[in-house]
CSV table of C-alpha atoms and ligand atoms in Angstrom, one decimal:
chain,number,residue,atom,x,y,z
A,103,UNK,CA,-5.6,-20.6,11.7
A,104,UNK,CA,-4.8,-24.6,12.7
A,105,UNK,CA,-2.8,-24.9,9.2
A,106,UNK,CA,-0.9,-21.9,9.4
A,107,UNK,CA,3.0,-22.3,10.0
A,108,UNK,CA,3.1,-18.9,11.2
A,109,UNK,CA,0.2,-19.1,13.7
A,110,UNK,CA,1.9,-22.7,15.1
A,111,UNK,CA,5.3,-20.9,15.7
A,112,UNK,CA,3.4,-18.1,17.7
A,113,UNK,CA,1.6,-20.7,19.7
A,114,UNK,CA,5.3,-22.6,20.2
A,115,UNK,CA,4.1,-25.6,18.4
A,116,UNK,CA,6.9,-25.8,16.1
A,117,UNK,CA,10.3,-24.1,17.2
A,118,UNK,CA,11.5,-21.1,15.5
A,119,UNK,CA,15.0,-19.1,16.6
A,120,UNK,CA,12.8,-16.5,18.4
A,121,UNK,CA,15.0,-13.2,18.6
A,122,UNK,CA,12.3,-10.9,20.1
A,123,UNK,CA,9.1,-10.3,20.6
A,124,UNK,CA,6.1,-7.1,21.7
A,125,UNK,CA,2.5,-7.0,22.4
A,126,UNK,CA,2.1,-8.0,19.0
A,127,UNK,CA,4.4,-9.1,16.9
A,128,UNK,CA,6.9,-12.0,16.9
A,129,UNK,CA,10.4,-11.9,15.5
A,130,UNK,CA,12.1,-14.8,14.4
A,131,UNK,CA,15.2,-15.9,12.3
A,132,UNK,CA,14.1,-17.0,8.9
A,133,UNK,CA,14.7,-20.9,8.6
A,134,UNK,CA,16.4,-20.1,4.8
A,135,UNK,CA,18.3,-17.1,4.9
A,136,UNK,CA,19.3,-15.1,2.0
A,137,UNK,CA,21.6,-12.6,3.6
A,138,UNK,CA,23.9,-12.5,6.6
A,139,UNK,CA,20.6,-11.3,8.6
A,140,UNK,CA,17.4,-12.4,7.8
A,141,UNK,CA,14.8,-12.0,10.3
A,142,UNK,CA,10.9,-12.7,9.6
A,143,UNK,CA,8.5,-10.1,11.7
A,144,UNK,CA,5.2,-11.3,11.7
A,145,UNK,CA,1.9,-10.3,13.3
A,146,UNK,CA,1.0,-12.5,16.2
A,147,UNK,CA,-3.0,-12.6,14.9
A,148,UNK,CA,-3.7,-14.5,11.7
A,149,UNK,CA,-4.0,-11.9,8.8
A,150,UNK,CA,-3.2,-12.9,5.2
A,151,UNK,CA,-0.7,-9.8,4.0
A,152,UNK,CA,0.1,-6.6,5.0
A,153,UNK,CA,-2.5,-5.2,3.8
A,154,UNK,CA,-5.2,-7.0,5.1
A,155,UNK,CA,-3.1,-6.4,8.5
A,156,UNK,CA,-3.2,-2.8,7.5
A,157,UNK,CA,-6.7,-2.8,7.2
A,158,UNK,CA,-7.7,-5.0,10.1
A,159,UNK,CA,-5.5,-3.2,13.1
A,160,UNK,CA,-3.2,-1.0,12.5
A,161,UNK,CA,-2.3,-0.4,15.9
A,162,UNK,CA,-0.7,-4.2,14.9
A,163,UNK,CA,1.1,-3.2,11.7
A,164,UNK,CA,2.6,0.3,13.4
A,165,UNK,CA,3.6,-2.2,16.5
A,166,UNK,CA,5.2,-4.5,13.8
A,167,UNK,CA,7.0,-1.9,11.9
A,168,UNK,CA,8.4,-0.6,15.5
A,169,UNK,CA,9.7,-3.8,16.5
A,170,UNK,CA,12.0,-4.6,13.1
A,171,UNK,CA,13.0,-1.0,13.5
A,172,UNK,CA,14.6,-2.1,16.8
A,173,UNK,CA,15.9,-5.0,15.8
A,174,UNK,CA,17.0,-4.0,12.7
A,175,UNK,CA,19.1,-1.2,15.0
A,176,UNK,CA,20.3,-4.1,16.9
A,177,UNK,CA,21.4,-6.4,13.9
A,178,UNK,CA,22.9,-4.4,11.1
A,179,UNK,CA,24.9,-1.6,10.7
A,180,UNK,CA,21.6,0.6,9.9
A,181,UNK,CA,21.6,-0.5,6.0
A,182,UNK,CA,18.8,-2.6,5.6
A,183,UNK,CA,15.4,-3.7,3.8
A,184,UNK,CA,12.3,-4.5,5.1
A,185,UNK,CA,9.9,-6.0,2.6
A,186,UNK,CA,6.4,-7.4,2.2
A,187,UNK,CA,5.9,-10.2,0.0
A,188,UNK,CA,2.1,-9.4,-1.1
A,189,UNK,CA,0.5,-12.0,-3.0
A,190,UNK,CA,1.8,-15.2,-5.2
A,191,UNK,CA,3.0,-13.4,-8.0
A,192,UNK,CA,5.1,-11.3,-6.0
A,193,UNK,CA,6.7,-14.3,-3.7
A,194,UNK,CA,4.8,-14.7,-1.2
A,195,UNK,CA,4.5,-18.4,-0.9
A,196,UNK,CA,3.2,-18.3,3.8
A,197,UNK,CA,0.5,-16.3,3.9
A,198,UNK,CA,0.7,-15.4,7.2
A,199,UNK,CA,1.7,-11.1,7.4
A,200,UNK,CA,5.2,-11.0,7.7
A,201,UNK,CA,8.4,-8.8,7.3
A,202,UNK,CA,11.8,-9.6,5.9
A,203,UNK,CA,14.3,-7.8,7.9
A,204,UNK,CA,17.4,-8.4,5.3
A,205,UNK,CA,21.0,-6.9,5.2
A,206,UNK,CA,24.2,-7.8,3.7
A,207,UNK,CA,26.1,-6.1,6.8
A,208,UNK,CA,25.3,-7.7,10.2
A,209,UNK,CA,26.3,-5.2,13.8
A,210,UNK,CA,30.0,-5.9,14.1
A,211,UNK,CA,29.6,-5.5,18.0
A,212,UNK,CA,26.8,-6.8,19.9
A,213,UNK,CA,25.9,-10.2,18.6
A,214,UNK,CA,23.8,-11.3,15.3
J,127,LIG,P1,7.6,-15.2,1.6
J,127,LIG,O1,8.2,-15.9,0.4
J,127,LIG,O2,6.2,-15.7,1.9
J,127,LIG,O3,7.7,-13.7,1.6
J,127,LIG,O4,8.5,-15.6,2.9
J,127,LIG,C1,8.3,-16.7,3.6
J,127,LIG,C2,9.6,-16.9,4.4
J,127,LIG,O5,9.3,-17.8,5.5
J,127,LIG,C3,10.7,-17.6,3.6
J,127,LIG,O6,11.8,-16.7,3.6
J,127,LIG,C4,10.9,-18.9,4.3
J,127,LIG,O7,12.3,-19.3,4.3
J,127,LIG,C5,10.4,-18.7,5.7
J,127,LIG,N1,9.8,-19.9,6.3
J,127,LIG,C6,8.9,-20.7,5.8
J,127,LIG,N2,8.6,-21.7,6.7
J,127,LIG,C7,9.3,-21.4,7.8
J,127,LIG,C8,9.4,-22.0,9.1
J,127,LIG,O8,8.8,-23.0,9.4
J,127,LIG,N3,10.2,-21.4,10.0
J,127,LIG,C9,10.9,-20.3,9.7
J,127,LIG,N4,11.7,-19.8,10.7
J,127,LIG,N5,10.9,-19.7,8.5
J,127,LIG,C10,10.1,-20.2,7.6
J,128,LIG,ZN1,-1.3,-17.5,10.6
Protein backbone atom coordinates (compact mmCIF):
# COMPACT_ATOMS: atom_id res chain seq x y z
CA UNK A 1 0.00 0.00 0.00
CA UNK A 2 1.90 3.43 -1.34
CA UNK A 3 0.48 5.30 1.90
CA UNK A 4 1.25 2.89 4.36
CA UNK A 5 4.24 3.84 6.89
CA UNK A 6 4.65 0.33 7.54
CA UNK A 7 4.83 -0.91 3.96
CA UNK A 8 7.52 2.19 3.18
CA UNK A 9 9.78 1.09 6.09
CA UNK A 10 9.78 -2.59 4.62
CA UNK A 11 10.65 -1.22 1.26
CA UNK A 12 13.60 1.06 3.07
CA UNK A 13 11.89 4.20 2.01
CA UNK A 14 11.83 5.75 5.31
CA UNK A 15 14.54 4.57 7.97
CA UNK A 16 13.49 2.62 10.89
CA UNK A 17 16.23 1.11 13.65
CA UNK A 18 15.81 -2.33 12.04
CA UNK A 19 16.84 -5.01 14.79
CA UNK A 20 15.98 -8.21 12.79
CA UNK A 21 14.25 -9.57 10.31
CA UNK A 22 12.80 -13.53 8.62
CA UNK A 23 11.14 -14.52 5.58
CA UNK A 24 8.42 -12.54 6.67
CA UNK A 25 8.32 -10.34 9.17
CA UNK A 26 10.30 -7.13 9.97
CA UNK A 27 11.34 -6.06 13.41
CA UNK A 28 12.06 -2.68 14.18
CA UNK A 29 12.49 -0.36 17.30
CA UNK A 30 9.37 1.68 17.82
CA UNK A 31 10.11 5.45 17.06
CA UNK A 32 8.09 6.38 20.67
CA UNK A 33 8.82 4.04 23.15
CA UNK A 34 6.89 3.41 26.22
CA UNK A 35 9.18 0.95 28.00
CA UNK A 36 12.93 0.32 28.25
CA UNK A 37 12.25 -2.19 25.12
CA UNK A 38 9.85 -1.53 22.71
CA UNK A 39 10.10 -3.31 19.56
CA UNK A 40 7.30 -3.18 16.65
CA UNK A 41 7.01 -6.78 14.62
CA UNK A 42 5.15 -6.34 11.67
CA UNK A 43 4.21 -8.52 8.69
CA UNK A 44 6.23 -7.68 5.69
CA UNK A 45 2.79 -7.92 3.25
CA UNK A 46 0.24 -5.27 3.73
CA UNK A 47 -2.64 -6.68 6.08
CA UNK A 48 -4.76 -4.36 8.11
CA UNK A 49 -4.68 -6.24 11.83
CA UNK A 50 -3.91 -9.40 13.16
CA UNK A 51 -6.61 -10.78 12.34
CA UNK A 52 -7.00 -10.16 8.91
CA UNK A 53 -3.15 -11.47 8.91
CA UNK A 54 -4.53 -14.41 10.64
CA UNK A 55 -6.96 -15.05 8.16
CA UNK A 56 -4.96 -14.23 5.09
CA UNK A 57 -1.55 -16.42 5.83
CA UNK A 58 -1.01 -17.73 8.66
CA UNK A 59 2.08 -19.32 7.78
CA UNK A 60 2.92 -15.16 8.16
CA UNK A 61 1.36 -14.59 11.54
CA UNK A 62 3.07 -18.13 13.13
CA UNK A 63 6.46 -16.66 11.34
CA UNK A 64 5.71 -13.33 13.17
CA UNK A 65 4.97 -14.68 16.40
CA UNK A 66 8.43 -16.81 16.03
CA UNK A 67 10.48 -13.93 15.36
CA UNK A 68 9.33 -11.62 18.65
CA UNK A 69 9.77 -14.77 20.52
CA UNK A 70 13.49 -14.68 19.59
CA UNK A 71 13.93 -11.34 20.02
CA UNK A 72 12.03 -11.00 22.84
CA UNK A 73 14.70 -13.97 24.26
CA UNK A 74 17.39 -11.63 23.13
CA UNK A 75 16.07 -8.30 24.67
CA UNK A 76 14.47 -8.89 28.08
CA UNK A 77 14.95 -10.83 30.86
CA UNK A 78 12.04 -13.25 29.54
CA UNK A 79 9.14 -10.92 31.19
CA UNK A 80 7.47 -9.45 28.56
CA UNK A 81 4.11 -8.46 26.50
CA UNK A 82 3.30 -8.84 23.14
CA UNK A 83 0.17 -7.09 22.12
CA UNK A 84 -2.05 -6.46 19.07
CA UNK A 85 -3.61 -3.18 18.89
CA UNK A 86 -6.94 -4.27 16.88
CA UNK A 87 -8.97 -1.55 15.68
CA UNK A 88 -9.45 2.35 16.64
CA UNK A 89 -11.08 1.94 19.65
CA UNK A 90 -8.62 -0.24 21.00
CA UNK A 91 -5.37 2.01 19.99
CA UNK A 92 -4.55 1.09 16.98
CA UNK A 93 -3.87 4.35 15.22
CA UNK A 94 -1.14 2.35 11.81
CA UNK A 95 -2.97 -0.06 10.38
CA UNK A 96 -0.45 -1.96 9.18
CA UNK A 97 -0.40 -5.79 11.40
CA UNK A 98 2.02 -5.29 13.95
CA UNK A 99 3.34 -6.41 17.44
CA UNK A 100 4.50 -4.54 20.39
CA UNK A 101 7.32 -6.38 21.97
CA UNK A 102 7.26 -4.34 25.47
CA UNK A 103 9.16 -4.94 28.88
CA UNK A 104 10.11 -2.91 31.73
CA UNK A 105 13.38 -5.14 32.21
CA UNK A 106 15.80 -5.08 29.15
CA UNK A 107 18.78 -8.40 28.97
CA UNK A 108 21.39 -7.06 31.29
CA UNK A 109 24.08 -8.88 29.14
CA UNK A 110 24.07 -8.91 25.45
CA UNK A 111 23.02 -5.54 24.22
CA UNK A 112 19.35 -3.83 23.99
P1 LIG B 1 -0.56 1.17 17.42
O1 LIG B 1 -1.00 2.33 18.26
O2 LIG B 1 -1.14 1.24 16.02
O3 LIG B 1 -0.77 -0.17 18.08
O4 LIG B 1 1.01 1.30 17.31
C1 LIG B 1 1.66 2.01 16.32
C2 LIG B 1 3.07 2.22 16.82
O5 LIG B 1 3.87 2.59 15.71
C3 LIG B 1 3.20 3.34 17.86
O6 LIG B 1 3.77 2.79 19.06
C4 LIG B 1 4.11 4.37 17.19
O7 LIG B 1 5.02 4.96 18.09
C5 LIG B 1 4.80 3.56 16.11
N1 LIG B 1 5.15 4.29 14.91
C6 LIG B 1 4.33 5.10 14.19
N2 LIG B 1 4.98 5.60 13.12
C7 LIG B 1 6.24 5.06 13.16
C8 LIG B 1 7.39 5.21 12.31
O8 LIG B 1 7.40 5.91 11.30
N3 LIG B 1 8.51 4.52 12.68
C9 LIG B 1 8.54 3.72 13.79
N4 LIG B 1 9.70 3.11 14.07
N5 LIG B 1 7.48 3.57 14.61
C10 LIG B 1 6.35 4.24 14.29
ZN1 LIG C 1 1.30 -1.61 4.98
Amino acid sequence: MSDCVFCKIVAGEIPATVIDSSEHSLAFADISPRQPVHILVIPKSHHANVAELAAADPEALVDLVQLGSRIAAEHTNGSFRFTFNTGADAGQTVFHAHGHITARTPKESGGN
